[in-house]
Amino acid sequence: MDTKISQINVYPVKSASGISLSNAWVESIGLSFDRRFMVADSTGKFVTGRTDPKMTEVSVSLQANGITLNHPTMSPLVLKYAQFSLQEVHTNVWKDEFNAYSTTSTANAWFSHLLGGHKQLLFSGEESSPRYASKAQTKVSFADGFPLLIISEASLSALNDKTPDVHSMDQFRTNLVVTGCDAFEEDTWAKIRIGSVVFRADCPCSRCIFTTLDLDSGRFRVNGEPITTLSQFRSAEDGNVNFGMNLIAMNEGEIRAGDKIEVLEYRDAEVYEDNTKPKLNLTCHEIEHVAQDFKTFWFENQQGVLPKYKAGQHLPLELDINGKRVQRRYTLSSSPTRPDRFAISVKRVEGGEVSNWLHDEMREGAEVKAQQPDGQFHLSDDNNKRRQILLLSGGSGVTPMMSMLRALSDHNEVDDVIFFHQCRSEADIPFSEELDALAKKHKGLQVMTLLSRPSDEWSGLTGRLSQEHLALVSWLTQREIFVCGPEGFMDAAMTLLDLLGVPESQRHQEFFSPPTMGEGAPAAEVSITLDGEYIRGDNQRPILVQAEEVGVQVDYSCRAGVCGCCKMRLVEGEVHQPDMPALFPGEKEEGLVLACCCVPKGDVVLSKL
């Protein structure tokens, strides 16, 4: 198959949406009309979608005498080149400082209203860019570092084979899309010809948090994809996470979609260690009804052996629903002590896209994909001591409790376990027969069921979880307690346990969605001192974000923990610092942190390196 250009894209306004073209003129600074406009704040500092995601919602159309910008909440902005004031404005793109040109006061007001604060729309000039990019060592427009970017469709497909989400080429804002080559074949190109234009491949493109922006919702993905997956198999020795190749044009000329790519010279491609784990190919083996609108789906692995996991962990399941890949994390109700099958137990939820699909469409023999099981909510590995445990659940939160109880039973460790579950009615009590059998088998197991809407025949506990109900649990303050259920149930349970004097270290809470950046800690005011600059901040958000809000300068680039530009030394205090590619082995222990993704736990003092 011939290697060809399948798509040509330009992005007239930096961080705004792009335009696909059938042909384009290549200049020394990049494609005509690409990144010729940029938004800056009142000081001239450049503004991008990394900090203002609304930028990506701006669409652009080109006219012979100007451009028109649209946003769903704004009237169209029509700009004509002849009306630009063209006053020099000192600005920057990262560490490159240069002069650009003003456009119109109307454009400034339009972006100020859209993004908040005082903004101005800058123009690079019609003839040539005023900027010499230090990274590319050549003139560029308002692009981050290089005139052009090229990515193959096969590379994107290879990424999507590894990630839980489906990613589009739009997320990577590439100028040239290639078809007809192998995945990451573009890494090996040193010089190529497209039409009459010769391009030099300079280096791989380092990716940033911008790629994690969900273009449909306008929000950054909480799972950090695709950076999370890319960091596992495309991390370079310098810590950069690479995807795509930066190009520099060696002459001017026209290129067209469908043009063949002729490789003139090859380069030694970077070598990356692949630390990704292969996806699981599962087959639905059995469907079991465990209560009203509550089913257990049993899966076997087509490759035979199932991976190890801990009782209480999730199975990130991938489903194709109406032609769209959808991922949901379902806690495994099966036990790791029985490694032949996985099980997820799913309660039908009104309006629940995936739960209803599973109940209505999943059949025995159906095939699905899943990521490796993971999660921080699970039984500990300490099997050498007698355990006093309370498994406290509500609704579908019973699933990790069943996994834990099954594991404890198989290890014969049900010495003093209370299984306390709240649901609506007798018909909603899940796993009732199995729980009765386990209670008969283990004298140390007590099953307590609380119904919020019981029938008149019910003689057990009634109402919603209260202090009086928990007071019935023997030796409550000495127990290791696991809590899972709807958000309201968990909030109430954790509050009650706190009131009853259960130490925080003994309470474990499941999070169906990722907790806040501050690890779920209660919001509190903290002091942040950066190189002598004092900030009154909080324990919920990254230090970089809080510094920017008060005008304290911190160097950054990717904002995703992969470039290391914002690396600082923690002099005093503690922060929550997730493991990120930009922190090399031993640096975290030496007190180095990344301002873009570390959150203060209390008062902190940091210094620049």
XYZ file of C-alpha atoms in Angstrom:
609
model
C 0.000 0.000 0.000
C 1.276 3.465 -0.876
C 2.038 5.792 2.005
C -0.035 8.915 1.451
C -1.274 12.094 3.088
C -4.873 11.403 4.104
C -5.598 14.720 5.802
C -4.197 18.263 5.950
C -5.168 20.425 8.932
C -4.542 24.031 9.845
C -5.348 25.766 13.133
C -5.631 29.494 12.321
C -6.066 30.497 15.997
C -3.769 28.789 18.472
C -5.825 26.329 20.604
C -9.026 26.907 18.610
C -10.512 24.166 16.439
C -8.895 23.239 13.164
C -9.867 23.208 9.509
C -9.279 20.281 7.129
C -8.082 21.306 3.679
C -7.802 19.432 0.398
C -4.582 21.298 -0.392
C -2.265 23.775 1.334
C 0.696 25.989 0.571
C 3.779 25.184 2.607
C 5.875 28.127 3.790
C 9.118 28.031 5.728
C 7.183 28.818 8.932
C 4.561 26.100 8.337
C 1.301 25.761 6.430
C -0.367 28.960 5.266
C -2.976 30.144 7.795
C -1.684 27.779 10.515
C -1.349 29.354 13.989
C -1.348 32.907 12.630
C -3.481 34.182 15.534
C -3.011 33.781 19.277
C -4.825 34.986 22.384
C -2.805 36.713 25.118
C -3.665 38.305 28.448
C -3.315 41.977 29.293
C 0.437 41.589 29.903
C 1.018 39.873 26.559
C 1.425 36.391 28.080
C 0.106 33.767 25.687
C -3.118 31.899 26.524
C -3.882 28.336 25.399
C -6.406 25.587 25.924
C -4.156 24.105 28.592
C -5.488 26.695 31.015
C -8.579 27.891 29.101
C -10.315 24.820 27.588
C -13.065 27.036 26.130
C -10.553 27.975 23.454
C -11.111 24.606 21.757
C -14.829 25.411 21.339
C -14.025 28.328 19.021
C -14.488 27.385 15.360
C -12.791 29.246 12.527
C -13.593 29.845 8.874
C -11.280 31.483 6.357
C -12.145 34.264 3.914
C -10.008 35.984 1.316
C -9.869 39.195 3.366
C -9.987 37.816 6.914
C -11.430 35.168 9.214
C -14.668 34.549 11.102
C -14.762 33.048 14.597
C -17.757 31.326 16.162
C -18.611 30.029 19.617
C -21.937 28.443 20.685
C -22.512 31.162 23.290
C -21.318 34.176 21.272
C -22.249 36.157 18.199
C -19.864 35.533 15.264
C -16.674 37.587 15.246
C -15.849 38.802 11.721
C -12.279 40.028 11.318
C -10.830 41.708 8.251
C -7.078 42.091 7.848
C -7.468 45.661 6.585
C -9.016 46.700 9.910
C -6.164 45.435 12.119
C -4.412 48.149 14.112
C -1.099 46.225 13.805
C 0.496 47.785 16.853
C 3.472 45.832 18.170
C 2.724 43.815 21.321
C 5.452 42.067 23.282
C 4.401 38.462 23.886
C 5.756 34.967 24.296
C 5.295 31.314 23.456
C 6.896 29.417 26.298
C 10.426 30.817 26.695
C 10.522 32.525 23.311
C 9.782 36.251 23.630
C 9.039 38.374 20.575
C 6.757 41.064 19.156
C 3.425 40.268 17.520
C 0.708 42.590 16.213
C -2.627 43.750 17.635
C -5.850 43.087 15.749
C -9.016 44.955 16.806
C -10.629 46.126 20.027
C -13.727 44.128 19.055
C -11.690 40.936 18.923
C -10.172 41.736 22.311
C -13.619 42.310 23.829
C -14.951 39.103 22.258
C -12.251 36.927 23.823
C -12.373 38.842 27.113
C -16.071 38.066 27.406
C -15.584 34.416 26.433
C -12.599 33.619 28.655
C -12.881 36.219 31.405
C -10.344 38.865 32.342
C -8.719 41.143 29.814
C -7.656 39.259 26.691
C -6.275 40.373 23.355
C -6.103 38.643 19.989
C -2.678 38.874 18.368
C -1.624 38.395 14.749
C 1.713 37.060 13.529
C 1.803 39.235 10.419
C 0.913 38.485 6.814
C 4.397 38.162 5.353
C 6.420 36.108 7.819
C 6.527 35.220 11.445
C 8.360 37.561 13.794
C 9.309 34.651 15.986
C 12.481 32.579 15.916
C 11.755 29.373 17.816
C 14.676 28.398 20.012
C 13.606 24.751 20.050
C 13.327 24.330 16.270
C 16.114 26.794 15.493
C 13.984 28.241 12.714
C 11.196 30.763 12.229
C 7.715 29.607 13.126
C 4.298 31.154 13.601
C 2.555 30.846 16.994
C 3.062 27.058 17.096
C 4.528 25.674 20.309
C 7.934 24.802 18.935
C 7.987 23.519 15.343
C 6.363 24.496 12.038
C 4.556 21.203 11.329
C 3.502 17.923 12.948
C 2.898 14.572 11.245
C 1.198 11.443 12.678
C 0.099 8.222 10.995
C -3.350 6.709 11.322
C -1.669 3.412 12.250
C 0.045 5.070 15.231
C -3.272 6.403 16.502
C -4.821 2.961 16.043
C -1.955 1.379 18.004
C -2.528 3.863 20.822
C -6.264 3.154 20.881
C -5.538 -0.568 21.102
C -3.797 0.105 24.419
C -5.963 2.833 25.971
C -9.344 2.489 27.680
C -10.689 5.507 25.745
C -10.972 6.067 22.009
C -8.874 9.027 20.896
C -9.183 11.080 17.733
C -6.530 12.792 15.677
C -8.083 16.153 16.615
C -6.751 15.754 20.176
C -3.170 15.826 18.872
C -3.638 18.843 16.575
C -1.512 17.381 13.817
C -1.064 19.132 10.478
C -0.435 16.054 8.357
C -2.161 12.687 8.788
C -0.616 9.678 7.057
C -2.162 6.451 5.818
C -0.588 3.324 4.334
C 2.285 2.782 6.762
C 2.955 0.774 9.908
C 2.404 2.143 13.392
C 5.128 4.607 14.379
C 6.876 4.192 11.048
C 7.083 7.992 10.928
C 9.584 7.748 13.809
C 12.117 6.368 11.320
C 11.826 9.129 8.728
C 14.626 11.690 8.561
C 13.706 13.383 5.280
C 10.561 12.996 3.175
C 9.098 14.511 0.012
C 5.409 15.332 -0.363
C 4.526 16.765 -3.759
C 7.346 19.188 -4.536
C 8.149 19.954 -0.884
C 10.949 18.289 1.073
C 10.583 18.089 4.857
C 13.178 17.343 7.498
C 11.998 15.356 10.515
C 13.607 17.101 13.468
C 12.510 15.179 16.573
C 9.508 13.441 18.165
C 6.738 15.656 19.500
C 6.498 15.795 23.281
C 2.880 15.677 24.395
C 1.155 17.651 27.133
C -2.071 17.861 29.108
C -3.836 19.410 26.101
C -4.176 15.930 24.572
C -6.243 14.820 27.596
C -8.961 17.383 26.875
C -12.248 15.732 25.926
C -13.328 17.852 22.968
C -16.980 16.849 23.408
C -17.291 17.806 27.076
C -14.634 20.537 27.195
C -13.125 18.929 30.306
C -9.836 17.217 30.933
C -10.170 13.463 31.323
C -9.849 12.467 34.974
C -7.979 9.306 33.958
C -5.273 11.393 32.263
C -5.650 9.582 28.947
C -3.945 9.350 26.545
C -0.920 10.647 28.497
C -1.339 7.893 31.103
C -1.000 5.157 28.490
C 1.550 6.979 26.329
C 3.793 7.382 29.373
C 3.863 3.592 29.688
C 5.167 2.865 26.191
C 6.380 6.154 24.660
C 8.487 7.690 27.445
C 11.937 8.835 26.362
C 15.039 8.873 28.548
C 14.621 12.632 29.074
C 11.139 12.039 30.542
C 9.222 13.369 27.528
C 6.181 11.426 26.372
C 6.311 11.417 22.579
C 3.701 10.952 19.871
C 4.150 12.191 16.291
C 7.123 13.804 14.543
C 7.991 17.485 14.215
C 8.754 18.596 10.656
C 10.575 21.557 9.127
C 9.979 22.426 5.455
C 13.163 22.839 3.410
C 11.420 24.647 0.543
C 8.033 26.141 -0.276
C 5.352 24.580 -2.430
C 1.886 23.055 -2.568
C 0.831 19.753 -1.052
C -2.471 17.938 -1.527
C -4.446 15.279 0.324
C -3.677 12.021 -1.463
C -0.072 12.958 -2.260
C 2.365 10.077 -1.858
C 5.109 10.299 0.728
C 8.582 9.501 -0.556
C 11.101 8.691 2.164
C 14.437 10.201 1.133
C 16.414 9.433 4.289
C 15.890 7.354 7.410
C 16.871 8.000 11.025
C 17.438 5.801 14.048
C 14.125 5.842 15.848
C 13.988 6.371 19.591
C 13.750 3.200 21.641
C 10.931 3.099 24.194
C 10.318 0.545 26.911
C 6.801 -0.864 26.687
C 5.347 -1.186 30.192
C 1.721 -1.476 29.114
C -0.249 -4.556 30.022
C -2.221 -6.272 27.259
C -5.967 -6.000 27.342
C -7.995 -9.018 28.361
C -10.247 -10.733 25.818
C -13.156 -12.050 27.883
C -16.124 -14.239 27.031
C -19.362 -14.092 29.002
C -19.745 -17.632 30.369
C -22.801 -17.319 32.610
C -25.404 -14.764 33.721
C -26.816 -15.166 37.216
C -29.754 -13.326 38.815
C -28.768 -12.352 42.373
C -31.679 -10.030 43.272
C -34.346 -7.866 41.695
C -32.720 -5.947 38.766
C -29.339 -7.276 39.907
C -27.287 -9.670 37.771
C -23.860 -11.254 38.007
C -21.956 -11.668 34.742
C -19.298 -14.375 34.805
C -16.390 -14.075 32.344
C -13.619 -16.396 31.251
C -10.369 -15.270 29.645
C -9.907 -16.365 26.025
C -6.153 -16.532 26.658
C -6.709 -18.968 29.514
C -5.041 -17.634 32.649
C -6.628 -14.682 34.428
C -4.391 -12.016 35.975
C -4.034 -11.829 39.731
C -6.019 -9.212 41.641
C -7.038 -8.315 45.176
C -10.482 -8.747 46.683
C -12.327 -5.448 46.187
C -10.545 -4.214 43.055
C -12.171 -3.000 39.824
C -12.360 -4.503 36.372
C -12.165 -1.692 33.754
C -14.563 -3.097 31.157
C -14.751 -1.904 27.528
C -18.015 -2.254 25.633
C -19.137 -1.284 22.137
C -22.536 0.350 22.533
C -24.198 1.790 19.431
C -20.870 1.917 17.625
C -19.121 3.783 20.439
C -16.539 2.418 22.844
C -17.673 2.915 26.414
C -15.588 2.119 29.479
C -16.930 1.479 32.960
C -15.212 0.226 36.070
C -17.142 -2.498 37.826
C -15.939 -3.941 41.087
C -15.197 -7.643 40.843
C -17.598 -9.655 42.993
C -15.629 -12.813 42.301
C -12.773 -13.811 44.577
C -9.092 -13.934 43.605
C -8.977 -17.275 45.414
C -11.017 -18.699 42.536
C -8.881 -17.667 39.545
C -10.759 -19.486 36.803
C -13.427 -16.797 36.279
C -14.102 -13.087 36.763
C -17.497 -11.838 37.910
C -19.054 -8.395 37.999
C -22.418 -7.854 39.647
C -24.420 -5.008 38.143
C -27.610 -3.406 39.408
C -29.898 -1.836 36.845
C -29.887 1.948 37.231
C -32.585 4.213 35.830
C -31.025 6.028 32.882
C -27.797 4.054 33.250
C -26.372 3.637 29.751
C -24.063 0.735 30.516
C -25.918 -1.037 33.332
C -29.101 -1.164 31.268
C -27.197 -2.359 28.197
C -25.625 -5.180 30.196
C -29.004 -6.245 31.570
C -30.755 -6.046 28.183
C -28.079 -6.957 25.633
C -25.331 -9.046 27.226
C -25.624 -12.710 26.299
C -23.681 -15.845 27.145
C -20.917 -16.254 24.574
C -20.532 -12.504 23.998
C -16.968 -11.195 23.839
C -15.723 -8.048 25.564
C -12.381 -6.425 26.315
C -11.086 -5.257 29.667
C -8.042 -3.625 31.168
C -6.136 -5.316 33.967
C -7.920 -5.181 37.352
C -6.781 -2.397 39.657
C -7.915 -0.145 42.489
C -6.871 0.927 45.987
C -9.961 -0.399 47.794
C -9.179 -3.988 48.762
C -8.313 -6.338 51.589
C -4.782 -6.035 52.879
C -2.319 -8.870 52.411
C -1.898 -9.418 56.149
C -3.155 -12.978 56.621
C -1.301 -13.634 59.871
C -3.584 -12.003 62.401
C -7.129 -12.565 63.597
C -9.323 -9.968 61.938
C -12.311 -8.062 63.208
C -13.948 -6.695 60.055
C -17.122 -4.760 59.204
C -18.182 -4.905 55.548
C -20.669 -2.015 55.315
C -22.483 -1.558 52.002
C -25.525 -0.044 50.354
C -27.143 -0.957 47.013
C -24.627 -2.093 44.385
C -21.822 -1.383 46.862
C -22.277 -4.974 47.984
C -20.087 -6.242 45.119
C -16.617 -5.647 46.639
C -17.941 -6.960 49.962
C -18.877 -10.259 48.315
C -15.403 -10.506 46.804
C -13.826 -9.859 50.212
C -16.126 -12.271 52.043
C -15.572 -15.021 49.493
C -11.795 -14.555 49.781
C -11.903 -14.581 53.589
C -14.044 -17.715 53.514
C -11.709 -19.535 51.130
C -8.761 -18.637 53.398
C -10.807 -19.735 56.440
C -10.340 -16.280 57.990
C -13.966 -15.505 58.880
C -13.161 -15.197 62.593
C -15.197 -12.083 63.390
C -16.781 -10.566 60.281
C -19.999 -8.546 60.188
C -21.607 -8.227 56.767
C -23.972 -5.219 57.003
C -25.970 -4.331 53.895
C -28.670 -1.711 53.279
C -31.122 -1.993 50.384
C -34.742 -1.165 49.630
C -36.928 -4.285 50.053
C -36.797 -8.046 50.521
C -36.667 -8.526 46.732
C -33.560 -6.333 46.587
C -31.478 -8.367 49.055
C -28.561 -9.667 46.932
C -26.767 -13.015 47.277
C -29.198 -14.061 50.036
C -28.819 -17.830 49.559
C -25.020 -17.647 49.411
C -24.862 -15.398 52.478
C -27.086 -17.817 54.425
C -24.816 -20.705 53.445
C -21.682 -18.795 54.474
C -23.236 -17.840 57.803
C -23.940 -21.524 58.491
C -20.408 -22.472 57.479
C -18.642 -19.799 59.572
C -19.659 -19.170 63.170
C -17.664 -15.942 63.064
C -19.876 -14.401 60.347
C -22.870 -12.235 61.224
C -25.107 -11.002 58.374
C -27.143 -7.855 59.098
C -29.646 -6.499 56.570
C -31.262 -3.068 56.755
C -34.298 -2.346 54.572
C -35.485 1.185 53.837
C -38.881 0.083 52.398
C -39.693 -3.348 53.815
C -42.991 -5.192 53.632
C -45.174 -5.618 56.697
C -43.807 -9.153 57.115
C -40.205 -7.949 57.568
C -39.001 -8.349 61.165
C -35.422 -7.163 60.714
C -33.752 -3.736 60.751
C -35.593 -0.900 59.025
C -34.960 2.696 57.919
C -31.797 4.292 56.688
C -28.375 3.817 58.219
C -28.208 5.601 61.579
C -26.113 5.828 64.708
C -28.543 3.407 66.412
C -27.971 0.797 63.689
C -24.186 1.001 63.932
C -24.396 0.830 67.731
C -25.606 -2.751 67.236
C -22.220 -3.694 65.748
C -20.100 -5.289 68.456
C -16.577 -3.936 69.027
C -17.196 -1.274 66.360
C -14.228 0.955 67.198
C -11.829 -1.995 67.012
C -12.888 -3.153 63.571
C -11.304 -2.627 60.184
C -14.232 -1.153 58.252
C -14.835 -1.147 54.508
C -17.584 1.161 53.185
C -19.073 1.071 49.686
C -22.353 2.231 48.163
C -24.057 5.278 46.639
C -22.347 8.585 47.410
C -24.994 9.662 49.942
C -24.752 6.338 51.758
C -20.969 6.517 51.984
C -20.978 10.126 53.184
C -23.511 9.281 55.898
C -21.635 6.128 56.919
C -18.266 7.867 57.199
C -19.805 10.705 59.243
C -21.486 8.245 61.615
C -18.321 6.193 62.041
C -16.423 9.363 62.877
C -19.042 10.360 65.472
C -18.862 6.896 67.016
C -15.108 7.193 67.456
C -13.823 4.836 64.770
C -10.224 5.913 63.990
C -9.726 7.207 60.477
C -6.938 4.681 59.899
C -9.466 1.845 60.283
C -11.953 3.260 57.740
C -11.658 2.406 54.046
C -13.949 4.053 51.515
C -14.541 3.108 47.898
C -14.527 5.837 45.252
C -16.636 5.098 42.158
C -15.019 8.121 40.525
C -11.516 9.421 41.213
C -11.264 11.449 44.436
C -10.250 15.085 44.398
C -6.663 16.046 43.749
C -6.294 16.341 47.503
C -6.887 12.572 47.977
C -10.416 13.168 49.243
C -9.195 15.125 52.281
C -11.614 17.721 53.725
C -10.986 21.150 52.223
C -8.697 23.285 54.356
C -6.746 26.510 53.981
C -2.967 26.148 53.747
C -0.027 28.464 53.219
C 2.180 27.909 50.162
C 5.554 29.647 49.981
C 7.304 29.559 46.586
C 10.810 31.039 46.591
C 9.754 33.544 49.261
C 6.393 34.363 47.626
C 3.510 33.669 50.051
C 0.214 32.262 48.769
C -2.923 31.654 50.788
C -4.096 28.427 49.193
C -5.943 25.173 49.822
C -5.299 21.443 50.000
C -7.472 20.546 47.006
C -5.698 21.837 43.883
C -2.254 21.656 42.265
C 0.293 24.217 43.427
C 0.806 25.509 39.866
C -2.883 26.408 39.493
C -2.929 28.217 42.815
C 0.267 30.121 42.003
C -1.126 31.297 38.663
C -4.291 32.603 40.289
C -2.304 35.118 42.351
C 0.246 35.944 39.657
C 3.227 34.007 41.053
C 5.378 32.815 38.148
C 6.144 29.091 37.924
C 7.734 27.655 34.801
C 5.639 24.967 33.090
C 5.064 23.336 29.747
C 3.019 20.128 29.587
C 0.960 20.542 32.822
C 0.709 16.737 32.816
C 3.756 15.679 34.806
C 5.801 14.528 31.831
C 8.141 17.394 30.884
C 9.699 18.374 34.232
C 9.652 22.144 33.585
C 7.787 22.802 36.849
C 10.007 20.571 39.000
C 10.677 22.127 42.409
C 12.211 21.142 45.736
C 9.937 20.608 48.726
C 11.743 22.325 51.617
C 9.069 21.992 54.299
C 5.709 20.242 54.636
C 4.039 17.413 52.741
C 2.335 17.159 49.363
C 0.384 14.515 47.514
C 2.661 13.813 44.542
C 1.501 11.052 42.166
C 4.153 9.040 40.366
C 4.760 10.785 37.032
C 7.260 10.257 34.192
C 9.066 13.565 34.851
C 10.135 12.377 38.298
C 13.079 10.062 37.774
C 13.873 7.188 40.167
C 14.902 8.544 43.556
C 13.855 12.176 42.913
C 10.576 11.868 44.801
C 12.478 10.519 47.811
C 14.940 13.417 47.491
C 12.101 15.912 47.923
C 11.545 16.882 44.299
C 7.953 17.532 43.241
C 6.047 18.706 40.162
C 4.075 21.901 40.749
C 1.598 21.026 37.980
C 0.295 17.910 39.714
C 1.277 18.004 43.398
C -1.273 19.118 45.991
C -0.275 20.443 49.427
C -1.457 18.388 52.410
C -0.758 21.300 54.736
C 1.537 24.342 54.931
C 4.434 23.926 52.486
C 7.605 25.722 51.442
C 9.084 25.088 47.991
C 12.082 26.406 46.101
C 12.946 26.442 42.436
C 15.801 24.254 41.253
